[in-house]
Each structure stands twice: as C-alpha cells, then as structure tokens.
C-alpha cells in the first residue's frame, strides 16, 4: 500500500511538472517596457494603418492594396517571411465605392453624410426622384406597391429611434466590474443564445421585398442606421455573377427619420443621388503572415500565434475596428525583434482577412494547419499550437484576459502577469467572450484568448464612418503592445505550454465544425 501511495504521489508530481510554468526575469520586463514606452512606433503605425491604408473591405481592391503595403511594412520591421496566404473562397468577390453623393432636394435642399451598402449597385449617374416610404409586415403587403415604384427612391420604415443617454461617451472598467469578471461564470449555467423562432420567416420576407424592388426598377433604397448624424456600414446579400443589386444607401437615423416623418405627414420629398460602385473578380480571402523564428531544436516548430483582423468596413478607415489590433500586434513583434531575443518557439503574426464577413481568415488558417473538418481529424499543427492571443475590441487598455473556461491556463497567466500588474493588467476571467477570431481556435479546444479591454467609446463608433485615426488612444495602445510582447515572450520561452482543453480534440462537437 505504501509503495502504491508513493507511486501515486510521484505520478501526480510528474503531472504537475508537465504543466509547470515560469516567468521571465524582471530585467527583461524592464527592457520590454522601456522599448515600448521610450522608443514607441505606435504613432507611425497608427497613421500607416488608417490614413495610409484607407478602408479595407474584404476582397476589395483596397484590401489587396493594403496587403501589399503591410507586407512591405513587416519587412521594414525585420520580420521573417512576410506574405499573403490564401485562406478561404469568398462568393461575394470584391467591391469598392468610387463616388458617393446623396442629398434631399425638396421640400428644401440638404446634403447628407451617406454610406452606400457594400456590394450594392450604382446609380445611372446623377439621378433624381420622388421618395416613398414602404411598410411591409407580411408578403401580402407587397401587392399594394406593385406597379407604383418605378423611378422612385424607396425609404424603408424607421427601425431605430434616438433616446438621450446620460452615461459617459467613453468609459473604463471600474474595480467593481473587474472583480465581477473574476467570478467563475459556470455555476450560473447560462442559457445558450438561439435564433428568434421567426428568423427564417423574417429572412424570406426580406428576400421577397428585395425581389419586388428590383422588379419595380426603383432608383435606390434608403434606410437609417447610425446616430449623431454618422451613418453606419452595412452590406447586402450578393454572390459574384448575380445581376448587380439595387443601389442601397444608409443614412444616419436623424436624416432618414426626418424624411420619413415628412412623408408620413403627406409632404412631398425628393432626393438626388450619384453613387458609383465597382465589382471585381476576387473570390478569395487572404491573411497576411510573418514570423520571428524559434531557435530551440525541440520547440522551434511550436507556434505562439498573435493576431487581429486586417479587413474593415468601407465607411471609415477601420481605426478602432481593427487597425488598433493590428497596430498592437505589429508593435509587439517589433519590440521583441528590437531586443535581439531568440525565442525558443516560433512567434507568428497573423493579420486576418474577412473577419467582418464571418471569421473567414482565421477559419481558413485553422482548416489549413490545425483541424480537418471534413475528415474530423487533427493536422500536424494542432499538437504544435502553443497559444493564440487576439485583439479586437477597440483601442482601450488591456485590463486582463478571458480564459474561455480553461482552468489549465490560469497558472500560466498568474505567473506571467506579475510584472504587468503595475500597468493595470490584473484580471483573469474564466468567462467566454465571442464575436472575433479567437473563436476559430477555441471551437477546437485550443488555448486562444481575447483581452479584456476598456471600452472607451467603441460601441458608439465602430462599424461607422467615424471609425478613423481619431478613435485611437495612442497611450493605451503603447501599454497593450508592451503587455502583448511580454506575454508572447513568456509563452515562447516557457518549458511548458497551456494544454488543449481536456477532452479535445476527441470531443469536438458537430456544432463546432465550420
């Protein structure tokens, strides 16, 4: 019995050693912070990623232009093998807006800040027409508009109204909010979010409306989205090779609502538009990738991956969403490279394509290197995957990290975060978070995490024409880059690494397949 007990203790100790973790020394932490704060390139990268690159809609000519420019920038930073890699087929193809003029001309003149919907069509030069509001709640309502809309500009009903809010425009996490994030959420047994029961019927109705508007030969369709006289960015259903869709315009709810109210009172409203959009044959999504090669003979083929999405919507220059993430990840790589450190594991930077359209870039990467969804088996990269860190919540400061219910990751970050606590990086949350590229890896059980960030004014500005350089908090980005560089260095040098979640990949559920 005693012998059995000793063997059990030895096995337990060996298991602990397998998952032991270390933290690099304070002298290196000082060097990382010194480079990040006293030799920062955040300002240069911020202007480059917004002003210079411009909008970067998935598969657009501007996105392809940005890929080439970013590859050149990564070469300047001294990273190895910067390249564009095909990630996924993309049925929509490329789309770029080349001209955009929208105004109301009656009962008086007013030019509008407008945003064409991505993949919608062009007007036939400058067109003028009378506006009408349609209100379709079921398919039978379509009959009353048939034969009456040709040459008209159709306004969709008001879907969003403005209410005065008394909370601040920008905010940071309070200590109380961060303490709440530290609580393990699993005992609460949160319900899964499901689609509304009438989702399919709603989609069928919208398709019927779109079909009627095409057949009626309307000049354009105008809807309202976005507040403070700033239109949001949206897209339309389209597949390359289909007939060019009807021109669709998004106005801020203030301008759209004004015209709808006047029409509902019986006033005559007219508009003029001159919108030119171009479609290109580019049915693919690319990622931009570069590395700092590993140096350890046993560990150099293992990958510490960091990333953010390079694509943006077309209305602004994708400042907070997600130039901010690209800036931080590029700066983190620059910091590591400038310190002359040879990591044991390879550190790989991935700037994803097509995130806004459905995580296309990261999904393609996972399918190519990590997990074959058709054969339901792991690929060689699965066992060599050490960690993925993602940034995609604006330019707010990192306050901690969401660990996706992976208890095995906690000891690693507990050790690594000690030199970062003075920067406010203290919170380890076992909560899950969604909506961005780390999901392509967590779905198959791999350690992939999104940072907890101060929101600042993200919810008010992302996916709008306001998402530009001005949305970036440069001081926060400097801190985020230092934190990323430090965590990445530790993950690349630690003798152990965070394991996949217990039960993976054997128990990857069917719902996790793409």
Short mmCIF file of C-alpha atoms in Angstrom, two decimals:
data_model
loop_
_atom_site.label_atom_id
_atom_site.label_comp_id
_atom_site.label_asym_id
_atom_site.label_seq_id
_atom_site.Cartn_x
_atom_site.Cartn_y
_atom_site.Cartn_z
CA UNK A 1 0.00 0.00 0.00
CA UNK A 2 2.81 2.38 0.94
CA UNK A 3 4.58 1.63 -2.35
CA UNK A 4 1.38 2.27 -4.30
CA UNK A 5 0.89 5.59 -2.48
CA UNK A 6 4.44 6.70 -3.25
CA UNK A 7 3.98 5.84 -6.91
CA UNK A 8 0.74 7.80 -7.00
CA UNK A 9 2.42 10.83 -5.41
CA UNK A 10 5.30 10.60 -7.89
CA UNK A 11 2.87 10.40 -10.82
CA UNK A 12 0.97 13.41 -9.50
CA UNK A 13 4.20 15.40 -9.10
CA UNK A 14 5.30 14.47 -12.62
CA UNK A 15 1.96 15.65 -13.93
CA UNK A 16 2.37 18.97 -12.13
CA UNK A 17 5.83 19.38 -13.64
CA UNK A 18 4.36 18.78 -17.10
CA UNK A 19 2.19 21.85 -16.61
CA UNK A 20 4.66 23.90 -14.57
CA UNK A 21 5.13 27.46 -15.66
CA UNK A 22 7.78 30.11 -15.20
CA UNK A 23 8.02 33.86 -15.59
CA UNK A 24 10.93 35.58 -17.30
CA UNK A 25 13.05 37.85 -15.10
CA UNK A 26 12.36 41.45 -14.12
CA UNK A 27 15.35 42.73 -16.07
CA UNK A 28 13.73 41.57 -19.31
CA UNK A 29 10.38 43.02 -18.25
CA UNK A 30 12.15 46.36 -17.81
CA UNK A 31 13.65 46.13 -21.31
CA UNK A 32 10.25 45.35 -22.85
CA UNK A 33 8.59 48.31 -21.12
CA UNK A 34 11.46 50.64 -21.89
CA UNK A 35 11.30 49.81 -25.60
CA UNK A 36 7.50 50.06 -25.65
CA UNK A 37 7.32 53.43 -23.89
CA UNK A 38 10.55 55.22 -24.80
CA UNK A 39 11.06 54.04 -28.36
CA UNK A 40 7.46 53.52 -29.39
CA UNK A 41 6.43 53.32 -33.03
CA UNK A 42 2.72 53.37 -32.20
CA UNK A 43 2.16 56.82 -33.72
CA UNK A 44 3.79 55.86 -37.03
CA UNK A 45 1.96 52.54 -37.21
CA UNK A 46 -1.35 54.21 -36.34
CA UNK A 47 -1.13 56.70 -39.18
CA UNK A 48 0.04 53.97 -41.54
CA UNK A 49 -2.79 51.58 -40.67
CA UNK A 50 -5.54 54.21 -41.00
CA UNK A 51 -4.61 57.26 -43.07
CA UNK A 52 -2.28 55.44 -45.45
CA UNK A 53 -4.16 52.17 -45.91
CA UNK A 54 -7.68 53.59 -46.03
CA UNK A 55 -10.76 51.32 -45.90
CA UNK A 56 -10.15 47.57 -46.28
CA UNK A 57 -13.41 45.80 -47.06
CA UNK A 58 -12.96 42.04 -47.53
CA UNK A 59 -11.73 41.11 -51.04
CA UNK A 60 -11.87 44.72 -52.25
CA UNK A 61 -9.20 46.40 -54.34
CA UNK A 62 -8.35 48.50 -51.28
CA UNK A 63 -7.87 45.35 -49.18
CA UNK A 64 -5.49 43.88 -51.78
CA UNK A 65 -3.61 47.18 -51.84
CA UNK A 66 -3.39 47.12 -48.04
CA UNK A 67 -2.00 43.58 -48.04
CA UNK A 68 0.93 44.63 -50.23
CA UNK A 69 1.63 47.72 -48.15
CA UNK A 70 1.50 45.79 -44.87
CA UNK A 71 3.85 43.11 -46.21
CA UNK A 72 6.35 45.85 -47.05
CA UNK A 73 5.94 47.31 -43.56
CA UNK A 74 6.58 43.93 -41.93
CA UNK A 75 9.75 43.61 -43.99
CA UNK A 76 10.84 47.04 -42.67
CA UNK A 77 10.24 45.78 -39.13
CA UNK A 78 12.65 42.91 -39.76
CA UNK A 79 10.15 40.06 -39.52
CA UNK A 80 10.76 36.82 -41.37
CA UNK A 81 8.87 35.66 -44.45
CA UNK A 82 6.06 38.26 -44.57
CA UNK A 83 3.48 37.04 -47.07
CA UNK A 84 -0.14 36.90 -48.11
CA UNK A 85 -1.70 33.45 -47.77
CA UNK A 86 -4.97 32.30 -49.33
CA UNK A 87 -7.42 31.47 -46.55
CA UNK A 88 -10.93 30.93 -47.92
CA UNK A 89 -13.11 31.17 -51.01
CA UNK A 90 -15.40 34.19 -50.92
CA UNK A 91 -18.51 34.14 -53.09
CA UNK A 92 -19.21 37.86 -52.91
CA UNK A 93 -15.99 38.89 -54.66
CA UNK A 94 -14.55 42.39 -54.46
CA UNK A 95 -16.48 45.66 -54.12
CA UNK A 96 -15.30 49.26 -53.83
CA UNK A 97 -17.15 52.56 -53.57
CA UNK A 98 -15.80 55.16 -56.01
CA UNK A 99 -18.34 58.00 -55.75
CA UNK A 100 -20.98 58.92 -53.21
CA UNK A 101 -23.25 61.97 -53.34
CA UNK A 102 -26.67 61.95 -51.64
CA UNK A 103 -28.96 64.91 -50.94
CA UNK A 104 -32.57 65.88 -50.33
CA UNK A 105 -33.76 68.46 -52.88
CA UNK A 106 -37.40 69.02 -51.82
CA UNK A 107 -39.05 70.48 -49.85
CA UNK A 108 -35.63 72.12 -49.41
CA UNK A 109 -32.00 71.26 -50.15
CA UNK A 110 -29.84 69.36 -47.66
CA UNK A 111 -26.75 67.27 -48.41
CA UNK A 112 -26.34 64.14 -46.30
CA UNK A 113 -23.48 62.15 -44.82
CA UNK A 114 -24.39 58.88 -46.52
CA UNK A 115 -22.78 55.46 -46.85
CA UNK A 116 -23.61 53.01 -49.66
CA UNK A 117 -24.24 49.46 -48.53
CA UNK A 118 -21.35 47.19 -49.50
CA UNK A 119 -21.99 45.04 -52.59
CA UNK A 120 -24.97 47.18 -53.60
CA UNK A 121 -25.20 48.61 -57.12
CA UNK A 122 -24.60 52.01 -58.71
CA UNK A 123 -26.99 54.69 -59.88
CA UNK A 124 -27.04 55.62 -63.57
CA UNK A 125 -25.02 58.76 -62.98
CA UNK A 126 -26.86 61.57 -61.18
CA UNK A 127 -30.47 60.51 -60.67
CA UNK A 128 -33.37 62.44 -59.15
CA UNK A 129 -36.64 61.08 -57.90
CA UNK A 130 -39.61 61.33 -55.61
CA UNK A 131 -39.36 59.48 -52.30
CA UNK A 132 -41.89 56.99 -50.98
CA UNK A 133 -42.00 55.01 -47.73
CA UNK A 134 -42.92 51.34 -47.88
CA UNK A 135 -44.16 49.39 -44.90
CA UNK A 136 -44.24 45.65 -45.46
CA UNK A 137 -45.02 43.42 -42.48
CA UNK A 138 -46.04 40.33 -44.49
CA UNK A 139 -45.83 39.17 -48.09
CA UNK A 140 -49.42 40.17 -48.82
CA UNK A 141 -48.43 43.82 -48.22
CA UNK A 142 -46.24 43.75 -51.32
CA UNK A 143 -49.27 43.80 -53.62
CA UNK A 144 -50.18 47.39 -52.81
CA UNK A 145 -46.82 48.62 -54.15
CA UNK A 146 -46.62 46.67 -57.40
CA UNK A 147 -46.56 48.88 -60.47
CA UNK A 148 -46.18 52.06 -58.39
CA UNK A 149 -42.46 52.28 -57.55
CA UNK A 150 -40.65 52.61 -60.89
CA UNK A 151 -38.32 55.62 -60.86
CA UNK A 152 -38.95 56.21 -57.16
CA UNK A 153 -36.47 56.37 -54.27
CA UNK A 154 -37.77 53.98 -51.62
CA UNK A 155 -37.32 54.76 -47.93
CA UNK A 156 -37.55 51.83 -45.56
CA UNK A 157 -39.52 52.32 -42.32
CA UNK A 158 -37.81 53.69 -39.23
CA UNK A 159 -36.22 50.82 -37.30
CA UNK A 160 -34.19 52.79 -34.74
CA UNK A 161 -35.07 55.89 -32.74
CA UNK A 162 -32.75 58.03 -30.67
CA UNK A 163 -33.05 58.24 -26.89
CA UNK A 164 -30.97 60.58 -24.77
CA UNK A 165 -28.38 58.69 -22.73
CA UNK A 166 -26.83 60.02 -19.56
CA UNK A 167 -23.90 57.64 -19.31
CA UNK A 168 -20.47 58.95 -20.41
CA UNK A 169 -19.45 58.61 -24.04
CA UNK A 170 -16.20 56.92 -23.04
CA UNK A 171 -15.62 54.68 -20.04
CA UNK A 172 -13.07 52.44 -18.32
CA UNK A 173 -13.68 49.36 -16.21
CA UNK A 174 -14.20 50.04 -12.52
CA UNK A 175 -12.60 47.86 -9.83
CA UNK A 176 -16.08 46.51 -9.03
CA UNK A 177 -16.69 45.50 -12.66
CA UNK A 178 -13.30 43.79 -12.91
CA UNK A 179 -13.95 41.91 -9.65
CA UNK A 180 -17.21 40.66 -11.14
CA UNK A 181 -15.37 39.39 -14.22
CA UNK A 182 -13.08 37.34 -11.97
CA UNK A 183 -16.01 35.23 -10.73
CA UNK A 184 -16.32 31.82 -12.39
CA UNK A 185 -19.50 32.01 -14.52
CA UNK A 186 -20.08 28.28 -14.86
CA UNK A 187 -22.26 27.67 -11.79
CA UNK A 188 -24.86 30.06 -13.24
CA UNK A 189 -25.48 27.69 -16.18
CA UNK A 190 -26.16 30.49 -18.65
CA UNK A 191 -28.58 29.60 -21.41
CA UNK A 192 -27.38 29.35 -24.96
CA UNK A 193 -28.39 32.17 -27.27
CA UNK A 194 -30.69 30.95 -30.01
CA UNK A 195 -32.04 32.48 -33.19
CA UNK A 196 -35.53 34.03 -32.92
CA UNK A 197 -38.16 31.46 -33.79
CA UNK A 198 -39.35 33.60 -36.72
CA UNK A 199 -35.86 34.20 -38.09
CA UNK A 200 -36.42 32.16 -41.25
CA UNK A 201 -39.73 33.90 -41.95
CA UNK A 202 -38.11 37.31 -41.48
CA UNK A 203 -35.35 36.40 -43.95
CA UNK A 204 -37.86 35.12 -46.50
CA UNK A 205 -39.86 38.35 -46.19
CA UNK A 206 -36.73 40.48 -46.71
CA UNK A 207 -35.82 38.44 -49.80
CA UNK A 208 -39.33 39.00 -51.17
CA UNK A 209 -39.03 42.76 -50.58
CA UNK A 210 -35.64 42.87 -52.33
CA UNK A 211 -37.03 40.92 -55.29
CA UNK A 212 -40.01 43.28 -55.64
CA UNK A 213 -37.81 46.38 -55.51
CA UNK A 214 -35.56 45.00 -58.27
CA UNK A 215 -38.55 44.16 -60.44
CA UNK A 216 -40.11 47.57 -59.85
CA UNK A 217 -36.89 49.27 -61.08
CA UNK A 218 -36.63 51.68 -58.17
CA UNK A 219 -33.80 54.22 -58.35
CA UNK A 220 -32.45 53.39 -54.89
CA UNK A 221 -33.34 52.09 -51.44
CA UNK A 222 -32.58 54.24 -48.37
CA UNK A 223 -32.51 53.03 -44.76
CA UNK A 224 -31.46 54.55 -41.45
CA UNK A 225 -28.67 53.31 -39.20
CA UNK A 226 -26.18 55.20 -37.05
CA UNK A 227 -26.60 58.15 -34.70
CA UNK A 228 -25.13 61.62 -34.19
CA UNK A 229 -25.51 62.20 -37.96
CA UNK A 230 -22.98 59.44 -38.65
CA UNK A 231 -24.10 56.58 -40.92
CA UNK A 232 -23.11 53.02 -40.13
CA UNK A 233 -21.66 50.45 -42.51
CA UNK A 234 -23.72 47.53 -43.76
CA UNK A 235 -23.77 45.07 -46.65
CA UNK A 236 -26.32 43.41 -48.93
CA UNK A 237 -26.83 39.80 -49.95
CA UNK A 238 -24.89 39.23 -53.16
CA UNK A 239 -22.96 36.49 -54.94
CA UNK A 240 -20.44 37.14 -57.69
CA UNK A 241 -22.11 36.61 -61.04
CA UNK A 242 -25.57 37.68 -59.87
CA UNK A 243 -27.21 40.72 -61.50
CA UNK A 244 -25.98 43.98 -59.96
CA UNK A 245 -28.15 44.73 -56.91
CA UNK A 246 -30.28 47.82 -56.49
CA UNK A 247 -28.33 50.79 -55.11
CA UNK A 248 -28.79 50.92 -51.33
CA UNK A 249 -27.85 53.83 -49.11
CA UNK A 250 -27.51 54.10 -45.34
CA UNK A 251 -28.32 57.49 -43.80
CA UNK A 252 -27.96 58.42 -40.13
CA UNK A 253 -31.25 57.93 -38.31
CA UNK A 254 -31.60 61.70 -37.93
CA UNK A 255 -31.69 62.35 -41.70
CA UNK A 256 -33.62 59.21 -42.59
CA UNK A 257 -36.15 59.82 -39.82
CA UNK A 258 -36.69 63.43 -40.91
CA UNK A 259 -37.71 62.40 -44.43
CA UNK A 260 -39.90 59.53 -43.22
CA UNK A 261 -41.76 61.85 -40.84
CA UNK A 262 -42.38 64.39 -43.59
CA UNK A 263 -43.61 61.71 -46.00
CA UNK A 264 -45.93 60.26 -43.36
CA UNK A 265 -47.47 63.73 -42.97
CA UNK A 266 -48.18 63.84 -46.70
CA UNK A 267 -45.38 66.18 -47.71
CA UNK A 268 -43.53 65.71 -50.99
CA UNK A 269 -39.89 64.72 -50.56
CA UNK A 270 -37.36 64.40 -53.39
CA UNK A 271 -33.73 63.32 -53.46
CA UNK A 272 -30.82 63.18 -55.85
CA UNK A 273 -28.03 60.61 -55.81
CA UNK A 274 -24.84 59.90 -57.68
CA UNK A 275 -23.30 56.65 -56.47
CA UNK A 276 -20.66 54.61 -58.28
CA UNK A 277 -19.55 51.22 -57.02
CA UNK A 278 -17.24 48.75 -58.75
CA UNK A 279 -17.27 44.96 -58.58
CA UNK A 280 -14.10 42.92 -59.11
CA UNK A 281 -13.49 39.24 -59.70
CA UNK A 282 -11.67 38.37 -56.48
CA UNK A 283 -13.43 35.38 -54.90
CA UNK A 284 -10.93 34.83 -52.11
CA UNK A 285 -9.88 35.94 -48.65
CA UNK A 286 -6.19 36.30 -47.75
CA UNK A 287 -4.29 36.57 -44.47
CA UNK A 288 -1.02 38.44 -44.01
CA UNK A 289 1.51 36.43 -42.00
CA UNK A 290 5.07 36.90 -40.72
CA UNK A 291 7.30 35.32 -38.05
CA UNK A 292 10.14 35.53 -35.62
CA UNK A 293 11.63 32.02 -35.99
CA UNK A 294 12.13 29.78 -32.98
CA UNK A 295 15.66 28.75 -32.02
CA UNK A 296 15.27 25.73 -29.76
CA UNK A 297 15.83 22.43 -31.63
CA UNK A 298 12.93 20.76 -29.80
CA UNK A 299 10.50 23.70 -29.62
CA UNK A 300 11.11 25.81 -32.73
CA UNK A 301 8.29 24.15 -34.68
CA UNK A 302 5.74 25.04 -31.98
CA UNK A 303 3.79 28.23 -32.68
CA UNK A 304 2.87 31.14 -30.43
CA UNK A 305 0.32 32.94 -32.57
CA UNK A 306 -0.88 36.53 -32.18
CA UNK A 307 -3.36 38.29 -34.40
CA UNK A 308 -6.00 40.83 -35.29
CA UNK A 309 -8.12 41.34 -38.38
CA UNK A 310 -6.83 43.50 -41.19
CA UNK A 311 -10.14 43.92 -43.01
CA UNK A 312 -12.54 46.71 -42.11
CA UNK A 313 -15.84 48.10 -43.23
CA UNK A 314 -15.71 50.63 -46.05
CA UNK A 315 -17.11 53.79 -44.49
CA UNK A 316 -14.10 54.86 -42.42
CA UNK A 317 -10.52 53.63 -42.18
CA UNK A 318 -11.14 50.91 -39.60
CA UNK A 319 -9.33 52.69 -36.78
CA UNK A 320 -10.73 51.01 -33.68
CA UNK A 321 -12.04 48.04 -35.67
CA UNK A 322 -9.47 46.75 -36.18
CA UNK A 323 -6.42 48.78 -37.12
CA UNK A 324 -5.93 49.08 -33.36
CA UNK A 325 -5.39 45.34 -33.01
CA UNK A 326 -3.04 45.19 -36.00
CA UNK A 327 -1.04 48.14 -34.63
CA UNK A 328 -0.56 46.48 -31.24
CA UNK A 329 0.39 43.10 -32.66
CA UNK A 330 2.86 44.62 -35.13
CA UNK A 331 4.38 46.79 -32.42
CA UNK A 332 4.70 43.78 -30.09
CA UNK A 333 6.61 41.92 -32.81
CA UNK A 334 8.82 44.99 -33.35
CA UNK A 335 9.59 45.22 -29.64
CA UNK A 336 10.63 41.56 -29.44
CA UNK A 337 12.67 41.84 -32.63
CA UNK A 338 14.42 45.01 -31.45
CA UNK A 339 15.53 43.38 -28.18
CA UNK A 340 17.51 40.79 -30.12
CA UNK A 341 15.90 37.86 -28.30
CA UNK A 342 15.79 34.45 -29.98
CA UNK A 343 12.58 32.81 -28.75
CA UNK A 344 12.54 29.06 -28.26
CA UNK A 345 9.21 28.71 -30.05
CA UNK A 346 8.32 30.45 -33.31
CA UNK A 347 6.24 33.61 -32.81
CA UNK A 348 3.82 34.10 -35.68
CA UNK A 349 1.82 37.22 -36.51
CA UNK A 350 -1.42 36.74 -38.44
CA UNK A 351 -3.46 39.67 -39.72
CA UNK A 352 -6.71 38.05 -40.70
CA UNK A 353 -8.88 38.75 -43.73
CA UNK A 354 -12.67 38.64 -43.86
CA UNK A 355 -13.37 38.76 -40.12
CA UNK A 356 -16.27 41.14 -40.59
CA UNK A 357 -17.93 38.78 -43.06
CA UNK A 358 -17.66 35.65 -40.90
CA UNK A 359 -14.14 35.00 -39.49
CA UNK A 360 -13.06 33.75 -42.92
CA UNK A 361 -9.33 34.33 -42.44
CA UNK A 362 -8.89 32.61 -39.10
CA UNK A 363 -11.26 29.81 -40.09
CA UNK A 364 -9.18 29.19 -43.20
CA UNK A 365 -5.97 29.15 -41.17
CA UNK A 366 -7.43 26.63 -38.70
CA UNK A 367 -8.62 24.40 -41.53
CA UNK A 368 -5.24 24.52 -43.29
CA UNK A 369 -2.94 23.98 -40.31
CA UNK A 370 -4.87 22.64 -37.33
CA UNK A 371 -8.02 20.61 -37.93
CA UNK A 372 -9.55 18.94 -40.99
CA UNK A 373 -13.28 19.42 -40.54
CA UNK A 374 -14.18 17.05 -43.40
CA UNK A 375 -12.13 14.15 -42.07
CA UNK A 376 -12.66 15.20 -38.46
CA UNK A 377 -9.04 14.76 -37.53
CA UNK A 378 -6.20 16.92 -36.31
CA UNK A 379 -3.45 18.18 -38.60
CA UNK A 380 0.25 18.35 -37.60
CA UNK A 381 -0.10 21.96 -36.44
CA UNK A 382 -2.62 21.04 -33.75
CA UNK A 383 -0.03 19.44 -31.48
CA UNK A 384 2.39 22.33 -32.14
CA UNK A 385 -0.09 25.08 -31.22
CA UNK A 386 1.13 26.79 -28.03
CA UNK A 387 -1.14 29.85 -27.69
CA UNK A 388 -3.18 32.42 -29.60
CA UNK A 389 -3.73 35.99 -28.36
CA UNK A 390 -6.29 38.17 -30.16
CA UNK A 391 -7.16 41.88 -30.04
CA UNK A 392 -10.44 43.18 -31.46
CA UNK A 393 -12.29 45.44 -29.02
CA UNK A 394 -11.08 48.91 -29.96
CA UNK A 395 -8.01 50.71 -28.65
CA UNK A 396 -8.78 50.57 -24.92
CA UNK A 397 -6.19 49.42 -22.40
CA UNK A 398 -5.84 45.72 -21.57
CA UNK A 399 -7.14 45.03 -18.05
CA UNK A 400 -6.91 41.25 -18.19
CA UNK A 401 -7.87 38.32 -20.35
CA UNK A 402 -10.83 36.00 -20.96
CA UNK A 403 -9.64 32.39 -20.46
CA UNK A 404 -12.63 30.62 -22.02
CA UNK A 405 -13.34 28.34 -19.01
CA UNK A 406 -9.89 26.77 -19.35
CA UNK A 407 -8.70 26.33 -15.75
CA UNK A 408 -5.40 24.91 -17.04
CA UNK A 409 -4.46 28.33 -18.40
CA UNK A 410 -4.82 30.16 -15.07
CA UNK A 411 -1.44 29.20 -13.50
CA UNK A 412 0.41 30.33 -16.63
CA UNK A 413 -1.15 33.78 -16.70
CA UNK A 414 -0.89 34.10 -12.92
CA UNK A 415 2.88 33.71 -13.29
CA UNK A 416 3.28 35.80 -16.43
CA UNK A 417 1.19 38.79 -15.33
CA UNK A 418 3.19 39.78 -12.24
CA UNK A 419 5.36 42.41 -14.00
CA UNK A 420 2.22 43.71 -15.77
CA UNK A 421 0.10 44.46 -12.72
CA UNK A 422 1.57 47.97 -12.44
CA UNK A 423 0.08 48.60 -15.89
CA UNK A 424 -3.40 47.60 -14.68
CA UNK A 425 -3.31 44.09 -16.17
CA UNK A 426 -4.63 42.02 -13.25
CA UNK A 427 -7.91 40.33 -14.14
CA UNK A 428 -8.05 36.67 -15.15
CA UNK A 429 -11.60 35.79 -16.11
CA UNK A 430 -12.78 32.26 -16.86
CA UNK A 431 -15.68 33.72 -18.83
CA UNK A 432 -16.12 33.12 -22.52
CA UNK A 433 -16.32 36.02 -24.94
CA UNK A 434 -17.31 35.97 -28.58
CA UNK A 435 -17.54 37.80 -31.86
CA UNK A 436 -13.98 37.58 -33.12
CA UNK A 437 -11.18 35.41 -34.45
CA UNK A 438 -10.14 33.52 -31.31
CA UNK A 439 -13.35 31.51 -31.77
CA UNK A 440 -11.83 29.70 -34.74
CA UNK A 441 -9.39 28.10 -32.29
CA UNK A 442 -11.42 27.75 -29.08
CA UNK A 443 -14.03 25.79 -31.04
CA UNK A 444 -11.48 23.03 -31.45
CA UNK A 445 -10.25 23.17 -27.86
CA UNK A 446 -7.02 25.11 -28.36
CA UNK A 447 -5.78 27.85 -25.98
CA UNK A 448 -6.90 31.04 -27.72
CA UNK A 449 -7.87 34.17 -25.83
CA UNK A 450 -9.24 37.66 -26.26
CA UNK A 451 -8.16 40.50 -23.96
CA UNK A 452 -10.42 42.35 -21.52
CA UNK A 453 -10.24 45.97 -22.69
CA UNK A 454 -11.54 49.31 -21.51
CA UNK A 455 -14.41 50.07 -23.86
CA UNK A 456 -13.67 53.80 -24.28
CA UNK A 457 -16.17 54.88 -26.98
CA UNK A 458 -16.03 51.70 -29.04
CA UNK A 459 -19.75 50.86 -29.13
CA UNK A 460 -20.58 54.36 -30.42
CA UNK A 461 -18.03 54.46 -33.21
CA UNK A 462 -17.21 51.04 -34.65
CA UNK A 463 -18.84 49.99 -37.94
CA UNK A 464 -19.47 53.64 -38.79
CA UNK A 465 -17.83 56.28 -40.96
CA UNK A 466 -16.44 57.72 -37.70
CA UNK A 467 -14.04 54.79 -37.25
CA UNK A 468 -10.82 56.58 -38.17
CA UNK A 469 -7.41 57.50 -36.69
CA UNK A 470 -9.15 59.79 -34.18
CA UNK A 471 -10.69 56.75 -32.44
CA UNK A 472 -7.25 55.51 -31.36
CA UNK A 473 -5.94 56.03 -27.82
CA UNK A 474 -2.22 56.00 -28.51
CA UNK A 475 -1.13 55.77 -24.87
CA UNK A 476 -3.38 52.77 -24.34
CA UNK A 477 -2.00 51.12 -27.48
CA UNK A 478 1.55 51.51 -26.11
CA UNK A 479 0.54 49.69 -22.93
CA UNK A 480 -1.26 46.97 -24.91
CA UNK A 481 1.81 46.37 -27.08
CA UNK A 482 4.06 46.05 -24.01
CA UNK A 483 1.65 43.57 -22.40
CA UNK A 484 1.38 41.53 -25.60
CA UNK A 485 5.14 41.44 -26.12
CA UNK A 486 5.72 40.27 -22.55
CA UNK A 487 3.07 37.53 -22.65
CA UNK A 488 4.30 36.33 -26.03
CA UNK A 489 7.91 36.17 -24.85
CA UNK A 490 6.91 34.13 -21.82
CA UNK A 491 4.78 31.75 -23.89
CA UNK A 492 7.62 31.32 -26.38
CA UNK A 493 10.27 30.64 -23.71
CA UNK A 494 8.37 28.61 -21.09
CA UNK A 495 9.36 24.95 -20.93
CA UNK A 496 5.70 24.01 -20.61
CA UNK A 497 2.71 25.24 -22.55
CA UNK A 498 -1.00 25.57 -21.97
CA UNK A 499 -2.66 22.31 -23.00
CA UNK A 500 -5.80 21.98 -25.06
CA UNK A 501 -8.98 21.67 -23.04
CA UNK A 502 -9.46 18.19 -21.57
CA UNK A 503 -11.46 16.03 -23.96
CA UNK A 504 -10.26 17.79 -27.09
CA UNK A 505 -9.86 17.11 -29.96
CA UNK A 506 -11.74 13.83 -29.49
CA UNK A 507 -14.92 15.50 -28.32
CA UNK A 508 -15.16 18.43 -30.73
CA UNK A 509 -18.94 18.78 -31.10
CA UNK A 510 -20.53 18.86 -34.54
CA UNK A 511 -21.74 22.41 -33.84
CA UNK A 512 -18.10 23.48 -33.68
CA UNK A 513 -17.46 22.48 -37.29
CA UNK A 514 -17.47 25.15 -39.95
#
